[in-house]
CSV table of C-alpha atoms in Angstrom, one decimal:
chain,number,residue,atom,x,y,z
A,912,UNK,CA,-49.9,-25.2,-19.0
A,913,UNK,CA,-47.4,-27.8,-20.1
A,914,UNK,CA,-45.1,-29.2,-17.2
A,915,UNK,CA,-41.7,-27.7,-17.4
A,916,UNK,CA,-38.6,-30.2,-17.6
A,917,UNK,CA,-37.0,-30.8,-14.2
A,918,UNK,CA,-34.3,-28.0,-13.6
A,919,UNK,CA,-35.7,-25.8,-16.4
A,920,UNK,CA,-36.4,-22.9,-13.9
A,921,UNK,CA,-32.9,-23.1,-12.4
A,922,UNK,CA,-31.4,-23.1,-16.0
A,923,UNK,CA,-33.4,-20.0,-16.7
A,924,UNK,CA,-32.6,-18.3,-13.5
A,925,UNK,CA,-28.9,-18.8,-14.1
A,926,UNK,CA,-29.1,-17.5,-17.7
A,927,UNK,CA,-30.5,-14.3,-16.4
A,928,UNK,CA,-27.8,-14.1,-13.6
A,929,UNK,CA,-25.1,-15.0,-16.3
A,930,UNK,CA,-26.4,-12.0,-18.5
A,931,UNK,CA,-26.4,-9.7,-15.4
A,932,UNK,CA,-22.8,-10.7,-14.6
A,933,UNK,CA,-21.6,-10.1,-18.1
A,934,UNK,CA,-23.2,-6.6,-18.3
A,935,UNK,CA,-22.0,-5.7,-14.9
A,936,UNK,CA,-18.3,-6.3,-15.8
A,937,UNK,CA,-18.2,-3.2,-18.0
A,938,UNK,CA,-21.3,-1.1,-16.7
A,939,UNK,CA,-22.4,0.4,-13.4
A,940,UNK,CA,-25.2,-1.0,-11.3
A,941,UNK,CA,-27.6,1.6,-12.6
A,942,UNK,CA,-26.8,1.1,-16.3
A,943,UNK,CA,-27.8,-2.5,-16.2
A,944,UNK,CA,-31.5,-2.5,-17.1
A,945,UNK,CA,-34.0,-5.3,-17.6
A,946,UNK,CA,-34.0,-4.5,-21.1
A,947,UNK,CA,-30.4,-4.9,-21.5
A,948,UNK,CA,-30.5,-8.2,-19.5
A,949,UNK,CA,-33.3,-9.5,-21.8
A,950,UNK,CA,-31.0,-8.7,-24.9
A,951,UNK,CA,-28.4,-11.1,-23.5
A,952,UNK,CA,-30.8,-13.9,-22.9
A,953,UNK,CA,-33.0,-16.1,-24.9
A,954,UNK,CA,-36.0,-14.6,-22.9
A,955,UNK,CA,-38.3,-11.7,-23.5
A,956,UNK,CA,-38.6,-9.1,-20.8
A,957,UNK,CA,-41.9,-10.4,-19.7
A,958,UNK,CA,-40.5,-13.9,-19.2
A,959,UNK,CA,-37.9,-12.5,-17.0
A,960,UNK,CA,-40.5,-11.1,-14.7
A,961,UNK,CA,-41.6,-14.6,-14.0
A,962,UNK,CA,-38.3,-15.1,-12.1
A,963,UNK,CA,-37.4,-11.6,-11.0
A,964,UNK,CA,-39.6,-8.6,-10.6
A,965,UNK,CA,-36.8,-5.9,-10.6
A,966,UNK,CA,-33.2,-5.4,-11.8
A,967,UNK,CA,-32.4,-5.2,-8.0
A,968,UNK,CA,-33.7,-8.8,-7.5
A,969,UNK,CA,-31.4,-10.0,-10.2
A,970,UNK,CA,-28.4,-8.4,-8.5
A,971,UNK,CA,-29.4,-9.8,-5.3
A,972,UNK,CA,-29.8,-13.4,-6.9
A,973,UNK,CA,-26.3,-12.7,-8.4
A,974,UNK,CA,-24.8,-11.9,-5.0
A,975,UNK,CA,-26.5,-15.0,-3.5
A,976,UNK,CA,-24.7,-17.1,-6.1
A,977,UNK,CA,-21.6,-15.6,-5.3
A,978,UNK,CA,-22.0,-16.5,-1.6
A,979,UNK,CA,-22.8,-19.9,-2.6
A,980,UNK,CA,-19.7,-20.3,-4.6
A,981,UNK,CA,-17.6,-18.8,-1.9
A,982,UNK,CA,-19.4,-21.2,0.6
A,983,UNK,CA,-18.0,-24.1,-1.6
A,984,UNK,CA,-14.5,-22.7,-1.3
A,985,UNK,CA,-14.9,-22.3,2.6
A,986,UNK,CA,-16.0,-26.1,2.6
A,987,UNK,CA,-12.6,-27.1,1.0
A,988,UNK,CA,-10.8,-24.9,3.7
A,989,UNK,CA,-12.8,-26.5,6.5
A,990,UNK,CA,-12.0,-30.0,5.1
A,991,UNK,CA,-8.2,-29.3,5.7
A,992,UNK,CA,-6.7,-31.4,8.5
A,993,UNK,CA,-5.0,-28.3,10.3
A,994,UNK,CA,-4.1,-24.8,9.8
A,995,UNK,CA,-2.5,-22.4,12.1
A,996,UNK,CA,-3.6,-18.8,12.3
A,997,UNK,CA,-1.4,-17.5,9.4
A,998,UNK,CA,-2.3,-20.5,7.2
A,999,UNK,CA,-6.0,-19.7,7.8
A,1000,UNK,CA,-5.6,-16.1,6.9
A,1001,UNK,CA,-3.9,-17.1,3.8
A,1002,UNK,CA,-6.6,-19.6,2.8
A,1003,UNK,CA,-9.6,-17.2,3.6
A,1004,UNK,CA,-7.8,-14.3,1.7
A,1005,UNK,CA,-7.2,-16.6,-1.3
A,1006,UNK,CA,-10.8,-17.7,-1.2
A,1007,UNK,CA,-11.9,-14.2,-1.9
A,1008,UNK,CA,-9.6,-13.5,-5.1
A,1009,UNK,CA,-12.2,-14.8,-7.4
A,1010,UNK,CA,-15.2,-13.1,-5.6
A,1011,UNK,CA,-14.8,-9.7,-7.4
A,1012,UNK,CA,-18.5,-9.5,-8.2
A,1013,UNK,CA,-19.5,-10.4,-4.6
A,1014,UNK,CA,-17.1,-7.6,-3.2
A,1015,UNK,CA,-18.2,-5.0,-5.9
A,1016,UNK,CA,-22.0,-5.6,-5.1
A,1017,UNK,CA,-21.3,-5.4,-1.4
A,1018,UNK,CA,-19.3,-2.3,-1.8
A,1019,UNK,CA,-21.7,-0.2,-4.0
A,1020,UNK,CA,-25.5,-0.8,-4.0
A,1021,UNK,CA,-26.4,-3.5,-1.4
A,1022,UNK,CA,-28.7,-1.3,0.6
A,1023,UNK,CA,-30.7,-0.2,-2.5
A,1024,UNK,CA,-30.7,-3.7,-3.9
A,1025,UNK,CA,-32.1,-5.1,-0.6
A,1026,UNK,CA,-34.6,-2.5,-0.4
A,1027,UNK,CA,-36.0,-2.8,-3.8
A,1028,UNK,CA,-36.3,-6.7,-3.5
A,1029,UNK,CA,-39.3,-8.7,-2.3
A,1030,UNK,CA,-39.3,-10.0,1.3
A,1031,UNK,CA,-39.2,-13.5,0.2
A,1032,UNK,CA,-36.2,-13.1,-2.1
A,1033,UNK,CA,-34.5,-11.1,0.6
A,1034,UNK,CA,-35.1,-13.9,3.1
A,1035,UNK,CA,-33.8,-16.4,0.6
A,1036,UNK,CA,-30.5,-14.3,0.4
A,1037,UNK,CA,-30.3,-14.1,4.1
A,1038,UNK,CA,-30.6,-17.8,4.5
A,1039,UNK,CA,-27.6,-18.2,2.3
A,1040,UNK,CA,-25.8,-15.6,4.1
A,1041,UNK,CA,-26.6,-17.2,7.4
A,1042,UNK,CA,-25.1,-20.6,6.0
A,1043,UNK,CA,-21.8,-18.7,5.2
A,1044,UNK,CA,-21.7,-17.3,8.8
A,1045,UNK,CA,-22.2,-20.7,10.3
A,1046,UNK,CA,-19.6,-22.3,8.3
A,1047,UNK,CA,-16.9,-19.5,9.0
A,1048,UNK,CA,-17.8,-20.1,12.7
A,1049,UNK,CA,-17.3,-23.9,12.4
A,1050,UNK,CA,-13.8,-23.1,10.6
A,1051,UNK,CA,-12.8,-20.8,13.6
A,1052,UNK,CA,-13.9,-23.5,16.1
A,1053,UNK,CA,-11.8,-26.3,14.2
A,1054,UNK,CA,-8.6,-24.3,13.6
A,1055,UNK,CA,-8.6,-21.9,16.5
A,1056,UNK,CA,-10.5,-23.8,19.2
A,1057,UNK,CA,-9.2,-21.2,21.9
A,1058,UNK,CA,-11.6,-18.7,20.5
A,1059,UNK,CA,-14.8,-18.0,22.7
A,1060,UNK,CA,-18.2,-17.7,21.0
A,1061,UNK,CA,-18.0,-13.9,21.8
A,1062,UNK,CA,-14.7,-13.6,19.9
A,1063,UNK,CA,-15.9,-15.6,17.0
A,1064,UNK,CA,-18.9,-13.4,16.8
A,1065,UNK,CA,-16.8,-10.4,17.1
A,1066,UNK,CA,-14.6,-11.6,14.2
A,1067,UNK,CA,-17.6,-12.3,12.0
A,1068,UNK,CA,-19.1,-8.9,12.5
A,1069,UNK,CA,-15.7,-7.1,12.0
A,1070,UNK,CA,-14.7,-9.1,9.0
A,1071,UNK,CA,-17.8,-9.1,7.2
A,1072,UNK,CA,-18.1,-5.3,7.7
A,1073,UNK,CA,-14.6,-4.8,6.4
A,1074,UNK,CA,-15.5,-6.9,3.2
A,1075,UNK,CA,-18.0,-4.1,2.2
A,1076,UNK,CA,-15.0,-1.7,1.8
A,1077,UNK,CA,-12.5,-3.8,0.0
A,1078,UNK,CA,-13.6,-3.3,-3.7
A,1079,UNK,CA,-13.1,0.4,-4.1
A,1080,UNK,CA,-9.4,-0.1,-3.2
A,1081,UNK,CA,-8.8,-2.8,-5.9
A,1082,UNK,CA,-10.6,-0.8,-8.6
A,1083,UNK,CA,-10.5,2.9,-9.5
A,1084,UNK,CA,-11.4,5.0,-12.6
A,1085,UNK,CA,-9.0,7.2,-14.1
A,1086,UNK,CA,-10.9,10.3,-12.7
A,1087,UNK,CA,-10.7,8.9,-9.3
A,1088,UNK,CA,-7.0,8.4,-9.6
A,1089,UNK,CA,-6.4,11.6,-11.0
A,1090,UNK,CA,-8.5,13.2,-8.2
A,1091,UNK,CA,-6.4,11.4,-5.6
A,1092,UNK,CA,-3.3,12.5,-7.2
A,1093,UNK,CA,-4.4,16.1,-7.4
A,1094,UNK,CA,-5.4,15.8,-3.6
A,1095,UNK,CA,-2.1,14.7,-2.8
A,1096,UNK,CA,-3.0,11.1,-1.9
A,1097,UNK,CA,-0.4,8.6,-3.2
A,1098,UNK,CA,-2.1,6.2,-5.6
A,1099,UNK,CA,-1.7,2.5,-5.8
A,1100,UNK,CA,-3.7,-0.2,-6.9
A,1101,UNK,CA,-4.0,-3.3,-4.5
A,1102,UNK,CA,-4.9,-6.8,-5.2
A,1103,UNK,CA,-7.8,-8.4,-3.1
A,1104,UNK,CA,-5.3,-10.5,-1.4
A,1105,UNK,CA,-3.1,-7.7,-0.4
A,1106,UNK,CA,-6.0,-6.1,1.3
A,1107,UNK,CA,-7.7,-8.9,3.1
A,1108,UNK,CA,-4.7,-10.9,4.4
A,1109,UNK,CA,-3.3,-8.1,6.8
A,1110,UNK,CA,-6.8,-7.7,8.2
A,1111,UNK,CA,-7.3,-11.3,8.8
A,1112,UNK,CA,-3.9,-11.6,10.4
A,1113,UNK,CA,-4.9,-8.9,12.9
A,1114,UNK,CA,-8.4,-10.2,13.5
A,1115,UNK,CA,-7.1,-13.8,14.1
A,1116,UNK,CA,-4.1,-12.8,16.2
């Protein structure tokens, strides 16, 4: 078998993830199939199986990439000289404004995605998540040095659990809006920042 050029596998993986991301913008999780993803790449379906065994593994890879990109934004926050609690809440909230895909996957099908992915793929994802957790802890230690380890752990658990519920409040279908109106629930669409910032202000206070 001829040796693949350096970076070839990573390029192919990203091509698959890009295709999944494009399809996911206008389709539900269950409507994005391996066949559809293949049609958006230069690869055949059998070739895609060399990188991902299931559509769930592709979504897991997409989520992992989103966390890596968010971690890059968190690194920028960490490099700032000083931030008070309000400024930190503002910076963290803004860092999530472009992470719609991350929040959407977290809110909808994460359990199913993890359950239908191979252990090695899931472990890779958890390692990336662990890196994000560690960086968040370092951010808290730097800008809020008075927080104890127990308080930082409590913050992490509460904040990341909270993130799983953000997306539905930023995006709703016409049917969902109509149902809320008919049920007497006032409807208003919120931005990611409008939802995340108040939560962070409370958790950091």
